[in-house]
Coordinates of C-alpha atoms in Angstrom, one line a residue:
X1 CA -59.1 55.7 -20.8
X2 CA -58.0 59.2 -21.4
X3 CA -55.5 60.5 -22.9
X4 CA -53.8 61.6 -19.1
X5 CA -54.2 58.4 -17.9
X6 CA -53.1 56.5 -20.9
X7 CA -50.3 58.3 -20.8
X8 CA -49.8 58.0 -17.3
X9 CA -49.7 53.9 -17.9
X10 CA -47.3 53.8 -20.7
X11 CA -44.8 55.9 -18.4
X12 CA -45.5 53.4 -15.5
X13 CA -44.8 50.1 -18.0
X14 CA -41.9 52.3 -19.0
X15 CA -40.4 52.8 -15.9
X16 CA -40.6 49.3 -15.0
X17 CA -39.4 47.8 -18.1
X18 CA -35.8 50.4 -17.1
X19 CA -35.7 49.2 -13.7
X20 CA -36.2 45.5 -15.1
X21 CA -33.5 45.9 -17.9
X22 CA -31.6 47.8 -15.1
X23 CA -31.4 45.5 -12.8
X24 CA -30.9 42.8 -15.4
X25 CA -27.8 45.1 -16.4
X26 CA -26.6 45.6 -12.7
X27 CA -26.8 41.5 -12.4
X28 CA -24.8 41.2 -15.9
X29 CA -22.1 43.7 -14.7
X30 CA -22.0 42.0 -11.4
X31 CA -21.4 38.8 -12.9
X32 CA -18.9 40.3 -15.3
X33 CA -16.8 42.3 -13.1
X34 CA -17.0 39.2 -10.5
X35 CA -15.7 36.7 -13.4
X36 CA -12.9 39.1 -15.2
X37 CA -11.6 39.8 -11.2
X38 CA -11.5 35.8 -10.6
X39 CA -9.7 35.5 -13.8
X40 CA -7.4 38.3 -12.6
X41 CA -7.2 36.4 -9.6
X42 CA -6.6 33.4 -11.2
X43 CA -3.7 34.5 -14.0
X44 CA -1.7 36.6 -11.2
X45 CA -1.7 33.9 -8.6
X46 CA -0.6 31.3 -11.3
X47 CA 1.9 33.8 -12.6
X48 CA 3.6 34.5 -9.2
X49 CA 3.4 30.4 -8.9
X50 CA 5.3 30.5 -12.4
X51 CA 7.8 33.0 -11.0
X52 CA 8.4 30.8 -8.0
X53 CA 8.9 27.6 -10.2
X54 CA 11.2 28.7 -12.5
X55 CA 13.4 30.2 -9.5
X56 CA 13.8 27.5 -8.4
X57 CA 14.3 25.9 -11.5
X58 CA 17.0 27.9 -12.2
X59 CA 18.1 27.4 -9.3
X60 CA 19.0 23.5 -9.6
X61 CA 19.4 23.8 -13.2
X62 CA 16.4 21.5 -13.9
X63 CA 15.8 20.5 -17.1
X64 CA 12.2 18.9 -18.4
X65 CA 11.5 15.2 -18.3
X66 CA 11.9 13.8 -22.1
X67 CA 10.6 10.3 -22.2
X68 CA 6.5 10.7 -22.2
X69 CA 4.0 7.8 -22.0
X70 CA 2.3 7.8 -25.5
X71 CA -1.2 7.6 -25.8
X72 CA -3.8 7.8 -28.9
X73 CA -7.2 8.9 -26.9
X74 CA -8.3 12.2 -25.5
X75 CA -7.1 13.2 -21.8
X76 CA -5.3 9.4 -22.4
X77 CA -8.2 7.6 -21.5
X78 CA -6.7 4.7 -23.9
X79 CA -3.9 4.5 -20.6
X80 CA -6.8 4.1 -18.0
X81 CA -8.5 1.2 -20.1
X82 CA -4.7 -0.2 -20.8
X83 CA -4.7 -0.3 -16.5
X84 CA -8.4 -1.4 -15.7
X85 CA -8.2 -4.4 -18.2
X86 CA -4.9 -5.2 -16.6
X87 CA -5.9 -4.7 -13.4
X88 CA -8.9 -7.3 -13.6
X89 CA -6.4 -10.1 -15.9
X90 CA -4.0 -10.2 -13.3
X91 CA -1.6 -8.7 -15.3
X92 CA -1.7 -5.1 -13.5
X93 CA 2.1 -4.6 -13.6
X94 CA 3.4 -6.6 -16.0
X95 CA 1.2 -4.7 -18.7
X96 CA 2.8 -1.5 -17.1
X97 CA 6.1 -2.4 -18.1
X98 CA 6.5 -0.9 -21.4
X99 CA 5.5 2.2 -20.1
X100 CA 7.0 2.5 -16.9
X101 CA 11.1 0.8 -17.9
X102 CA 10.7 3.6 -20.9
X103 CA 13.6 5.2 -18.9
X104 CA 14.3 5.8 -15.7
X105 CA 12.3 8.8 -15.2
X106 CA 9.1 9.5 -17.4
X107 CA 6.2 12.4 -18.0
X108 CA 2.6 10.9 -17.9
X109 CA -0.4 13.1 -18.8
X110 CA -3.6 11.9 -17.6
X111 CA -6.6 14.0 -17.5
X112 CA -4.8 16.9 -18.9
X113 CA -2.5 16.6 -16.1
X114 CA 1.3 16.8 -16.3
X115 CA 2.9 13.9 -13.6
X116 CA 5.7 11.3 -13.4
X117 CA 6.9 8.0 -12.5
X118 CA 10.6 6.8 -12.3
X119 CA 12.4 4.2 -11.0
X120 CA 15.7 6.1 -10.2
X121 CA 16.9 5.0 -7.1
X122 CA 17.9 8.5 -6.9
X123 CA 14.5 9.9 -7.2
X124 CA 12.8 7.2 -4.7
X125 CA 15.4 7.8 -2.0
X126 CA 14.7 11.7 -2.7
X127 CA 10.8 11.4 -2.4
X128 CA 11.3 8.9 0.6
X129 CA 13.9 10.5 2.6
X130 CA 15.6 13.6 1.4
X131 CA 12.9 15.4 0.6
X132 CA 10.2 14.1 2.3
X133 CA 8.6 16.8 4.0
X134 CA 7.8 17.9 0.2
X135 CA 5.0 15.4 -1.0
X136 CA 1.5 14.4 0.7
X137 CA -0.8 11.3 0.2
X138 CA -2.9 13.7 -2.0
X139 CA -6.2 11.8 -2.7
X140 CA -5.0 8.2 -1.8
X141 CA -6.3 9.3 1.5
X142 CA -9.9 9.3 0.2
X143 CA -9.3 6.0 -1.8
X144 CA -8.7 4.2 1.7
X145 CA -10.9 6.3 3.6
X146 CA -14.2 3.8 3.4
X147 CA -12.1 1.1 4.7
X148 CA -9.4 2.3 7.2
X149 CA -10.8 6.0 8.4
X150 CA -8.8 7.7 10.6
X151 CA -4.7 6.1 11.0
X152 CA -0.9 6.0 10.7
X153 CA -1.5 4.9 6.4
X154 CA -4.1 7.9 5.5
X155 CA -2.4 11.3 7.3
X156 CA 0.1 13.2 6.7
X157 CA 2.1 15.6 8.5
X158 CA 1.9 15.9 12.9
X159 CA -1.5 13.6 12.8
X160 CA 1.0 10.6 11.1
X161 CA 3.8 11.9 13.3
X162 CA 1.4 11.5 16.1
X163 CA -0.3 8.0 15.1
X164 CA 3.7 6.7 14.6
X165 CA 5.0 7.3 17.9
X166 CA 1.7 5.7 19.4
X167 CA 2.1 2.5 17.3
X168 CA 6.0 2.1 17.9
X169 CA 5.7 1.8 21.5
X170 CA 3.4 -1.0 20.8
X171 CA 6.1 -2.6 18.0
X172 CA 8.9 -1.7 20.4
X173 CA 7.1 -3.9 23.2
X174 CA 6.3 -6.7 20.9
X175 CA 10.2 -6.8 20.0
X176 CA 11.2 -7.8 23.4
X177 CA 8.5 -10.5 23.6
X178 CA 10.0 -14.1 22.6
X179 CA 8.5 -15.9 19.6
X180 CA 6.8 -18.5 21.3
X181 CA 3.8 -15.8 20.8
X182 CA 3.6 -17.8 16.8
X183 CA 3.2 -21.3 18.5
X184 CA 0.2 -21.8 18.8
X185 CA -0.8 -20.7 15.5
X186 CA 1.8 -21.9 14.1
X187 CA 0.5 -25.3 15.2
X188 CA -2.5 -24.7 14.0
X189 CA -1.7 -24.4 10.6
X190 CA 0.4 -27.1 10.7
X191 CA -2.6 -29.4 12.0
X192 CA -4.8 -27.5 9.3
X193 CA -2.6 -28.2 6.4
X194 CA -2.1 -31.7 7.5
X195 CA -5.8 -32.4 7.6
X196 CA -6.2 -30.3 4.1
X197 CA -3.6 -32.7 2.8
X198 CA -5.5 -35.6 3.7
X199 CA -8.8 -34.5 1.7
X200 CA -6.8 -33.7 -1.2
X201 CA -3.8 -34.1 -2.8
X202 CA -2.9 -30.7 -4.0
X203 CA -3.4 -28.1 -1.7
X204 CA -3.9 -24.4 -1.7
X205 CA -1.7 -22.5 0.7
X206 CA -2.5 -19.0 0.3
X207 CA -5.9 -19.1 2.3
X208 CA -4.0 -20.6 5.2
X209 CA -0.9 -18.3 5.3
X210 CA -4.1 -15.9 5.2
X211 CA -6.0 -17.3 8.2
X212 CA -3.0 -17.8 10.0
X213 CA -1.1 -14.2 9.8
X214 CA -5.0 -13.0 10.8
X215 CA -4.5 -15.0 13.8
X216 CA -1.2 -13.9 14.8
X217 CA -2.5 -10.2 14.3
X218 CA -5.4 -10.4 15.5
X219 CA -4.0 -11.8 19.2
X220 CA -1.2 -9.1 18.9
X221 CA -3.7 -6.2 18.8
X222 CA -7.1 -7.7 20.4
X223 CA -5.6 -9.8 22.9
X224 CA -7.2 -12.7 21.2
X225 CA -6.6 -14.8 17.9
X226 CA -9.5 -14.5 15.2
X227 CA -9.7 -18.3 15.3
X228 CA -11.7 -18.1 18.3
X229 CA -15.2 -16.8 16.3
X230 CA -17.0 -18.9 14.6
X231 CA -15.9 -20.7 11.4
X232 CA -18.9 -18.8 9.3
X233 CA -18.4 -15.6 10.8
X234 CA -14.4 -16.1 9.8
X235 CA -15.1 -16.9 6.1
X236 CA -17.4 -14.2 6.0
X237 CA -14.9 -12.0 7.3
X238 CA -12.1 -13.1 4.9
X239 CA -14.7 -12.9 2.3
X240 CA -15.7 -9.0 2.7
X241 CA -11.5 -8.3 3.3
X242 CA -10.6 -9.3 0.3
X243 CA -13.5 -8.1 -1.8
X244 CA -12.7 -4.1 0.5
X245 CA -9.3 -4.3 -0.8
X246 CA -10.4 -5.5 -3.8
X247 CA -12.1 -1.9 -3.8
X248 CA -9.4 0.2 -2.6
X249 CA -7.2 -1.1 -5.4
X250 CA -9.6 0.3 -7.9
X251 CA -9.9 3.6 -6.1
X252 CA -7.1 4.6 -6.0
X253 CA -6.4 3.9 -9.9
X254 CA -9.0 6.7 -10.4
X255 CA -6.8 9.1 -8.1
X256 CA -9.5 11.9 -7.6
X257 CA -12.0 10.7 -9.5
X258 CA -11.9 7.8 -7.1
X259 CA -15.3 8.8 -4.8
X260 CA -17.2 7.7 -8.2
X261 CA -16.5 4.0 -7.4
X262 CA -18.5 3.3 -4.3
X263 CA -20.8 0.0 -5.3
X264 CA -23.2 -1.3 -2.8
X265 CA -21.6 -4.2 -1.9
X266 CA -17.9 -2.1 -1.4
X267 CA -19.3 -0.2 1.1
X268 CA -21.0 -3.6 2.5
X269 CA -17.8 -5.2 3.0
X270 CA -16.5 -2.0 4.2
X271 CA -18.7 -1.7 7.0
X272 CA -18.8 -5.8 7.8
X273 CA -14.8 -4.8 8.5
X274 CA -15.1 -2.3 10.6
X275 CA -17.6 -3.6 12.7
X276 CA -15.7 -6.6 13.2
X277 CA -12.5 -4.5 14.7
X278 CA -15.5 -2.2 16.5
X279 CA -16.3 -5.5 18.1
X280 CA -12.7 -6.5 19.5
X281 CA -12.1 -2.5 20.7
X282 CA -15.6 -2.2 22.4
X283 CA -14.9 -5.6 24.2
X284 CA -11.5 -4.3 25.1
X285 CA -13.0 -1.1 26.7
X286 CA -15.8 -2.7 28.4
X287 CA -13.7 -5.2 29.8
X288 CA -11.6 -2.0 31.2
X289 CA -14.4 -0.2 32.9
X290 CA -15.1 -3.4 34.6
X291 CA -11.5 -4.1 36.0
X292 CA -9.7 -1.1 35.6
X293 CA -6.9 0.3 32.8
X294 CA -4.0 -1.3 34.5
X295 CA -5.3 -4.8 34.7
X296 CA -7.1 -4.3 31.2
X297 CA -3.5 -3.5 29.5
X298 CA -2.3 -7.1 30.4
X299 CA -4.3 -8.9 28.2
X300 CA -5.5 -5.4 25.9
X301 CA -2.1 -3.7 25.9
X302 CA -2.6 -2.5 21.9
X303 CA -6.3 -1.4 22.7
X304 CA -6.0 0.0 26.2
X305 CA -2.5 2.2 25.2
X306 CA -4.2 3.8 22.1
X307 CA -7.3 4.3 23.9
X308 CA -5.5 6.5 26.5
X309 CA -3.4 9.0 24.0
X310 CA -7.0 9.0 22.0
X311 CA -10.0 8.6 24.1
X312 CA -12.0 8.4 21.2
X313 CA -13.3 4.7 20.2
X314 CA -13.6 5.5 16.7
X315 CA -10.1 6.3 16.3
X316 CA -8.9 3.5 17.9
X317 CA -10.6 1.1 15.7
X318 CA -9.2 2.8 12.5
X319 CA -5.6 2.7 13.9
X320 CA -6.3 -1.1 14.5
X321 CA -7.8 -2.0 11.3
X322 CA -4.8 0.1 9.5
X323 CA -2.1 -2.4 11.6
X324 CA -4.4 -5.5 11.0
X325 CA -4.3 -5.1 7.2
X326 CA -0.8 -4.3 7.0
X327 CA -0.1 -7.3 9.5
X328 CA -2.4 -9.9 7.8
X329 CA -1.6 -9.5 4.4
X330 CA 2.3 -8.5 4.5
X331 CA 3.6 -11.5 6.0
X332 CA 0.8 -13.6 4.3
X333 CA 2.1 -12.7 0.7
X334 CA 5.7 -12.9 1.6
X335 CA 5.2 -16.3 2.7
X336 CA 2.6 -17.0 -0.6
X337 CA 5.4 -15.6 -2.9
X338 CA 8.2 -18.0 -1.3
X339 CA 6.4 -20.9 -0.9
X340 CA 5.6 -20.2 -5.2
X341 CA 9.1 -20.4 -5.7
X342 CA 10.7 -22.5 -3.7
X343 CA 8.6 -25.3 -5.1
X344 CA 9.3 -24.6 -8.6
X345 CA 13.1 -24.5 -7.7
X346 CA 13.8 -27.7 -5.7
X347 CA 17.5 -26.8 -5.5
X348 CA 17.1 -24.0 -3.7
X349 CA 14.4 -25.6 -1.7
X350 CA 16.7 -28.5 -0.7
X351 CA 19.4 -26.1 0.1
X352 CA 17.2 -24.1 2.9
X353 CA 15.9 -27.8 4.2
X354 CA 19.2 -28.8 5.1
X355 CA 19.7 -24.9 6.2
X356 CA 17.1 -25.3 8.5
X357 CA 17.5 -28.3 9.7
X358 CA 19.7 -27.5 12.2
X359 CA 16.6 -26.0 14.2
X360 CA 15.7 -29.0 16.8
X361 CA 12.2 -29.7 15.8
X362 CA 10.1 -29.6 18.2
X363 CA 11.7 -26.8 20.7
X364 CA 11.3 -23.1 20.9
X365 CA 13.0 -20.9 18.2
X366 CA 14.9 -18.0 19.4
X367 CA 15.8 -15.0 17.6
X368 CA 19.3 -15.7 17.9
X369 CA 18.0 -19.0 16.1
X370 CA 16.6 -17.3 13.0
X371 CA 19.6 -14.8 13.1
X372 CA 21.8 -18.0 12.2
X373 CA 20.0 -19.3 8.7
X374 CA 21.1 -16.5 6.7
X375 CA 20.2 -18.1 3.4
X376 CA 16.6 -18.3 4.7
X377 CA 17.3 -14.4 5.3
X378 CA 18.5 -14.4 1.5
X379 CA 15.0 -16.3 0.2
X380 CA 12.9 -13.9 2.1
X381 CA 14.9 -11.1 0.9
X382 CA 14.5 -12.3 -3.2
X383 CA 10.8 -12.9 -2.7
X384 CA 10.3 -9.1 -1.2
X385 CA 12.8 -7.8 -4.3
X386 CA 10.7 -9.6 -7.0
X387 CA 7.4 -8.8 -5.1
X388 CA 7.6 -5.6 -3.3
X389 CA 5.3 -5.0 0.1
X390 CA 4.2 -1.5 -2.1
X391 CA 4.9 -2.5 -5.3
X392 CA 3.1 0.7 -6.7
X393 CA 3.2 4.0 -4.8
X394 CA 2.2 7.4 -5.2
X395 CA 3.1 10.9 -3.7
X396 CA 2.0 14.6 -4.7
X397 CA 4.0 17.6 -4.1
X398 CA 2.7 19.9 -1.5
X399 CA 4.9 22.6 -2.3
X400 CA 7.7 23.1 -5.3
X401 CA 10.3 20.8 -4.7
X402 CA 12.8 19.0 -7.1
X403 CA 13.7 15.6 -8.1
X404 CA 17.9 14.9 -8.4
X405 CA 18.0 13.0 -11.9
X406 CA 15.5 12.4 -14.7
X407 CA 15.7 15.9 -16.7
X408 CA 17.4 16.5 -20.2
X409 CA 18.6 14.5 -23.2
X410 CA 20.5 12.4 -21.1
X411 CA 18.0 12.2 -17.9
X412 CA 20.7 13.5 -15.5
X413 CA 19.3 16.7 -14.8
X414 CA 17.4 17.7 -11.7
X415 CA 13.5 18.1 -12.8
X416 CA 11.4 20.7 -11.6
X417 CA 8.3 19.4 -9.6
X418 CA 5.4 21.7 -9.2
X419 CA 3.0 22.5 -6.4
X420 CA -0.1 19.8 -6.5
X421 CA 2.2 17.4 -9.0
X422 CA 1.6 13.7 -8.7
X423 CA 5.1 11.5 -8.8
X424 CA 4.8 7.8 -8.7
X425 CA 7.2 4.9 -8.2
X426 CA 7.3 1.6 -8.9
X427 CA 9.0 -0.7 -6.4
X428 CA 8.2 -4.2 -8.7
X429 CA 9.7 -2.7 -11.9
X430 CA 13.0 -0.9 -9.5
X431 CA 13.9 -3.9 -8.3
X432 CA 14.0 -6.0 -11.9
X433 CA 16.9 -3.3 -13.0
X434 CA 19.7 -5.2 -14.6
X435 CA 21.9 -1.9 -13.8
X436 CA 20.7 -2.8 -10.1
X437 CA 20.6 -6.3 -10.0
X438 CA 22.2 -7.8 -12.8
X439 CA 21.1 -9.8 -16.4
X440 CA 19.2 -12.7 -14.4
X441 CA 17.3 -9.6 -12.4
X442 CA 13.7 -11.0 -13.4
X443 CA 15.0 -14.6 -12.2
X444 CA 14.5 -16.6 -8.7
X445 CA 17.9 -16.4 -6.8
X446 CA 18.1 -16.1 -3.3
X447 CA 22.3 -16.7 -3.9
X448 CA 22.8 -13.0 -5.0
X449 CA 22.2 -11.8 -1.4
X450 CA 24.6 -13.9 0.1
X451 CA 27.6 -12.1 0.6
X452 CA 26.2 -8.6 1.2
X453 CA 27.4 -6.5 -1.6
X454 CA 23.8 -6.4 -2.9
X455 CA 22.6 -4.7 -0.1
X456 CA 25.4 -1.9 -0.2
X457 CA 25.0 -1.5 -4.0
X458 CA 21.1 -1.2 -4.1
X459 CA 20.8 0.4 -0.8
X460 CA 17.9 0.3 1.9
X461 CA 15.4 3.0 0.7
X462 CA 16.2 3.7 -2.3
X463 CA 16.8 0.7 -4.7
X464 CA 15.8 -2.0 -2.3
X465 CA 12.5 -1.0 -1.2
X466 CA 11.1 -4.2 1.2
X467 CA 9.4 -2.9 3.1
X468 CA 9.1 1.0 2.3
X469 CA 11.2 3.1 3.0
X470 CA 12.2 6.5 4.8
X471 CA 10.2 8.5 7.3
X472 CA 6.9 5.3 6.3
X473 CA 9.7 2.3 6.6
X474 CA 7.1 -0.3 7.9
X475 CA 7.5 -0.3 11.8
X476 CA 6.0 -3.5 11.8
X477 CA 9.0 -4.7 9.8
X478 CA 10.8 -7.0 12.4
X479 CA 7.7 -8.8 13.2
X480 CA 6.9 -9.6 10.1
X481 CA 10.3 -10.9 9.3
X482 CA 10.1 -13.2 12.6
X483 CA 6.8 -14.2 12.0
X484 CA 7.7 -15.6 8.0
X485 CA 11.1 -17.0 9.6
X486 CA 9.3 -19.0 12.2
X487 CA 6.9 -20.3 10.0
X488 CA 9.1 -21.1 7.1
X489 CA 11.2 -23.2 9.8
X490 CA 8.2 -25.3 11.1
X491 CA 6.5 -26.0 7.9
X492 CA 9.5 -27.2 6.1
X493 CA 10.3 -29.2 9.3
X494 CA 6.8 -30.4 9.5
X495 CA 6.3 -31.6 5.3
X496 CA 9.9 -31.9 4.0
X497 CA 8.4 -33.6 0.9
X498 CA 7.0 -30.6 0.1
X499 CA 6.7 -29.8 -3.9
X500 CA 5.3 -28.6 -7.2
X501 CA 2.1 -31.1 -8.5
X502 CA 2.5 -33.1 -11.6
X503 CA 1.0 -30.3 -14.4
X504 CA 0.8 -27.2 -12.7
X505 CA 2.9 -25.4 -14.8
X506 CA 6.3 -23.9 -14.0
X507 CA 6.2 -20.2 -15.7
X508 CA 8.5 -17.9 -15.5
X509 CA 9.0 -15.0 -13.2
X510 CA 6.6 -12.1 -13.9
X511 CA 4.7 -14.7 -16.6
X512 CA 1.9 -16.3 -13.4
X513 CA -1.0 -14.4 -12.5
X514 CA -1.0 -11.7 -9.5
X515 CA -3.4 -10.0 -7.7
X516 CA -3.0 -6.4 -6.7
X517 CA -4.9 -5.0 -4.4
X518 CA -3.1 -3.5 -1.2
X519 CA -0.7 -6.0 -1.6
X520 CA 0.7 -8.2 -4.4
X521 CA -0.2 -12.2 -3.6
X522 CA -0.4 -14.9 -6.2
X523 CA -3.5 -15.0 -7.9
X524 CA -3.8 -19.0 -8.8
X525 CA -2.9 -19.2 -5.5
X526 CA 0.3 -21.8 -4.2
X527 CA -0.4 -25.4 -5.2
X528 CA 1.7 -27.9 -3.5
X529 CA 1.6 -31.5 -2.7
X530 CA 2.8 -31.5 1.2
X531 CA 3.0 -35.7 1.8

C-alpha cells in the first residue's frame, strides 16, 4: 500500500471511529437529558403535590398519625408472613388484633408505603359517607377481577352509579313480593336436614345453609333454583366457589402485587363459575328470542331487565355472579354464625323458641310476622356485630382528602390523607369496642339490642357496620334479613331439640376457627344434634 493510500485508510477508520463515538455520545446525551428532565418532571410534580397537601393540611389543622404497626423485617415483610400464616390457621383476624386495637387510628408501612387502618367510628362514617366521593377500590378491583369481571362490587364512580340503579329496581321488586318465594326451599332443607339427621347424629349445618341460600338466589336471579342440576354438577359447583373465593381472599392480601397469585387451579374454578352463570344468562336469552322480552321477563325478570340497559351478555353474567355471591354466602354465614351460638347458649336459644313460637307452624309467614319477634331481630343483629358481612375493607384516596380524628398525641386531630393512600377498616375489631359496646363487647348477647339505645349510640354506618355502610350499604339488605328470619323460624319450629353435641367444645367468642375469604363463616363448621 502506499504511503497516499495508507493514509487515505487511517483517515477513513478515523472518521468512522468519530462518527461511532459520536453517535455513542449523541445516544448518552439523549439518555441523559431524557433522564435529568423525567427527574425534573418527577421532583416538580411531587413538589406541587407537596404544596397541595400541606394546604390542605393546614387547612384542617391535621396532625400525623402516632401509633405505627412495628415490624422487624425489610419493607415489613415479617407483617405479610404474620397475615398469610394467619390467614391459612383460621386465625386471620384474631392474629390482627394486636396491631389493629393499637389505638383507634394507626400508620402501617408496607412495601415502603405509608397507609392506615382505624376503627374510629368517626373515620369509617367519613370514608363511607362523608367523604365518599374521595377514595376508590384501588387494586381490589383486580383481586376480584378473575372471578366477578365487570359489576356493582369492582367499579367505581358513574359505571357503580350505573350498575346500582340497575340492580335496585330488581331489589325494589323483590321487596313487594311475599315470602312464600323461601318455601320451597325452605322445605327442602328441612327435609334435607331431617334425612342428614337420620344418617348421623351430629350434623354439619354450614353446607346446607350453603346449598340452600344458593337456591334461593339462584331462583331470584335465573328464574330457577340451583337444586334443579344435577347433584355432581352442584358439588362441583360448590367445590370450585369456595376454592375461587378462597383465591380472592389471598389476592387481595397482596394489594398490587396481587396478579402474582393466579395458580392453575384458581383460574379453573374461576372459569367453572362463570360458565355456570353463562349457562343460566344464555338460557335466559335464548328463551327470549324464542317468545319475546315481555313474556321472557315473567319468569327471567333479573336476566331480561339487565339485558336491556346492557345488551351485552358478558356483562350480564358478571352483574349476576357479583349478586349470587353476595346472596349465597351473606345470608348463609349469618345463619352459620347464629346457629354457632345459639347452641352453645341454650338460654338464649330457649328464649327465641318460645319467641317464635307464636308463628303458627305450618302457615305462611308474613312480614308483618317477622316484624313482631324483635328478639330474633336482636340475635341476628349480635351475630352481624361479632361477625361483620365485610369484616375487613379497604379504600385508597383518589385525590387529597382528610380523615376527622386519629392525628396528634392524643389522636383527635384531623390526619392528612394523600393522593394514591391506602386506608383500611376493620368492621370485626369496631364492633368488639368496649367504648362502643361495653366490657362484655367480645361476648354473645343478643339482650343489649333490646331496647334501642344501642343502635342510636353506635350508629348505622359508622360503628355498626352490618351490612356496609354509606353510598355501598348492601341493597340486598332486606332480603337477606327476611330470608335468615324465615328460616330461623322454620327450623327452630321444625327441630326444637336442637343443641350442642356431647364434646364439641364450647370456646369462647373470637377463640373457634374462622374462615375468611369474601365472607367470615365458621371454619369447623356448626355441629348440632337436631332430634
Amino acid at each position: 500500500m502506499s504511503p497516499t493510500e495508507y493514509n487515505t485508510s487511517a483517515n477513513t477508520a478515523e472518521e468512522n471511529l468519530i462518527v461511532q463515538h459520536s453517535s455513542i455520545l449523541t445516544t448518552r446525551n439523549v439518555t441523559v437529558t431524557l433522564l435529568l428532565a423525567t427527574f425534573l418532571y418527577v421532583s416538580l410534580r411531587r413538589r406541587s403535590q407537596r404544596k397541595l397537601e400541606l394546604t390542605l393540611a393546614k387547612q384542617y389543622d391535621c396532625e400525623p398519625v402516632f401509633p405505627k404497626v412495628p415490624y422487624r423485617w425489610p419493607f415489613a415483610l415479617d407483617l405479610l408472613k404474620v397475615q398469610f400464616e394467619a390467614y391459612f390457621s383460621g386465625r386471620t383476624l384474631e392474629a390482627l388484633t394486636d396491631y389493629i386495637t393499637i389505638a383507634g387510628t394507626v400508620r402501617l408501612e408496607l412495601w415502603g408505603v405509608t397507609g392506615y387502618i382505624t376503627t374510629d367510628p368517626e373515620n369509617i362514617e367519613t370514608i363511607l359517607s362523608t367523604r365518599f366521593e374521595d377514595y376508590g377500590l384501588g387494586n381490589r378491583r383486580v383481586a376480584s377481577f378473575p372471578l366477578l369481571g365487570e359489576g356493582i362490587f369492582s367499579q367505581d364512580g358513574r359505571p357503580w352509579k350505573h350498575s346500582r340503579d340497575l340492580i335496585r329496581r330488581q331489589f325494589v321488586r323483590v321487596q313487594k313480593q311475599t315470602l312464600q318465594v323461601f318455601t320451597p326451599h325452605i322445605d327442602e332443607l328441612v327435609s334435607t336436614l331431617n334425612e342428614a339427621a337420620g344418617q348421623a347424629d351430629v350434623v354439619d349445618l354450614k353446607p346446607f345453609f350453603f346449598e340452600f341460600t344458593l337456591n334461593t338466589t339462584t331462583q331470584l336471579l335465573f328464574g330457577e333454583p340451583h337444586g334443579s342440576l344435577p347433584k355432581e354438577d352442584r358439588d362441583a359447583l360448590r367445590d370450585n366457589f369456595d376454592y375461587a373465593a378462597l383465591g380472592v381472599g389471598i389476592r387481595v392480601r397482596l394489594a398490587d402485587l396481587a396478579p402474582l397469585y393466579n395458580p392453575a387451579r384458581f383460574k379453573k374454578a374461576c372459569e367453572a363459575v362463570r360458565d355456570w352463570a353463562t349457562f343460566f344468562a344464555d338460557k335466559a336469552l335464548r328463551y327470549k328470542d324464542e317468545v319475546g322480552e315481555e313474556k321472557a321477563s315473567e319468569k327471567y325478570s333479573f336476566i331480561i331487565d339487565l339485558w336491556r340497559e346492557m345488551k351485552d351478555e358478558a356483562l350480564v353474567r358478571d352483574q349476576l355472579l357479583h349478586i349470587l355471591i353476595a346472596g349465597r354466602d351473606s345470608t348463609a354465614a349469618l345463619l352459620s354464625w347464629t346457629f354457632f351460638h345459639l347452641v352453645r347458649n341454650p338460654d338464649i336459644l330457649e328464649r327465641l323458641q318460645k319467641e317464635v313460637s307464636v308463628v303458627p307452624p305450618g302457615t305462611h309467614i308474613t312480614r308483618e310476622q317477622i316484624q313482631k319477634l324483635p328478639f330474633l331481630r336482636c340475635c341476628l343483629n349480635e351475630s352481624l356485630r361479632l361477625y361483620p358481612q365485610l369484616a375487613l375493607n379497604f379504600r385508597y384516596a383518589n385525590k387529597n382528602t382528610i380523615l376527622p380524628r386519629g392525628g396528634g398525641p392524643d389522636g383527635q386531630s384531623p390526619v392528612l390523607i394523600p393522593k394514591h393512600s391506602g386506608v383500611g377498616w376493620s368492621s370485626y375489631h369496631l364492633h368488639r369496642r368496649e367504648s362502643l359496646y361495653g366490657p362484655d363487647s367480645r361476648l354473645y348477647r343478643p339482650q343489649r339490642w333490646e331496647n334501642g339505645d344501642l343502635v342510636k349510640k353506635a350508629r348505622l354506618g359508622a360503628g355498626f357496620i352490618d351490612f356496609n355502610g354509606g353510598a355501598r350499604l348492601c341493597l340486598g339488605k332486606d332480603f337477606a334479613l327476611m330470608e335468615a328470619s324465615y328460616a330461623m323460624i322454620r327450623l327452630l319450629q321444625a327441630f326444637p331439640k336442637v343443641r350442642l353435641p356431647p364434646g364439641i367444645t364450647n370456646e369462647p367468642v373470637g377463640a373457634e376457627r374462622q374462615s375468611f375469604s369474601i365472607v367470615l363463616s365458621p371454619l369447623d363448621g356448626v355441629k348440632v344434634l337436631l332430634i
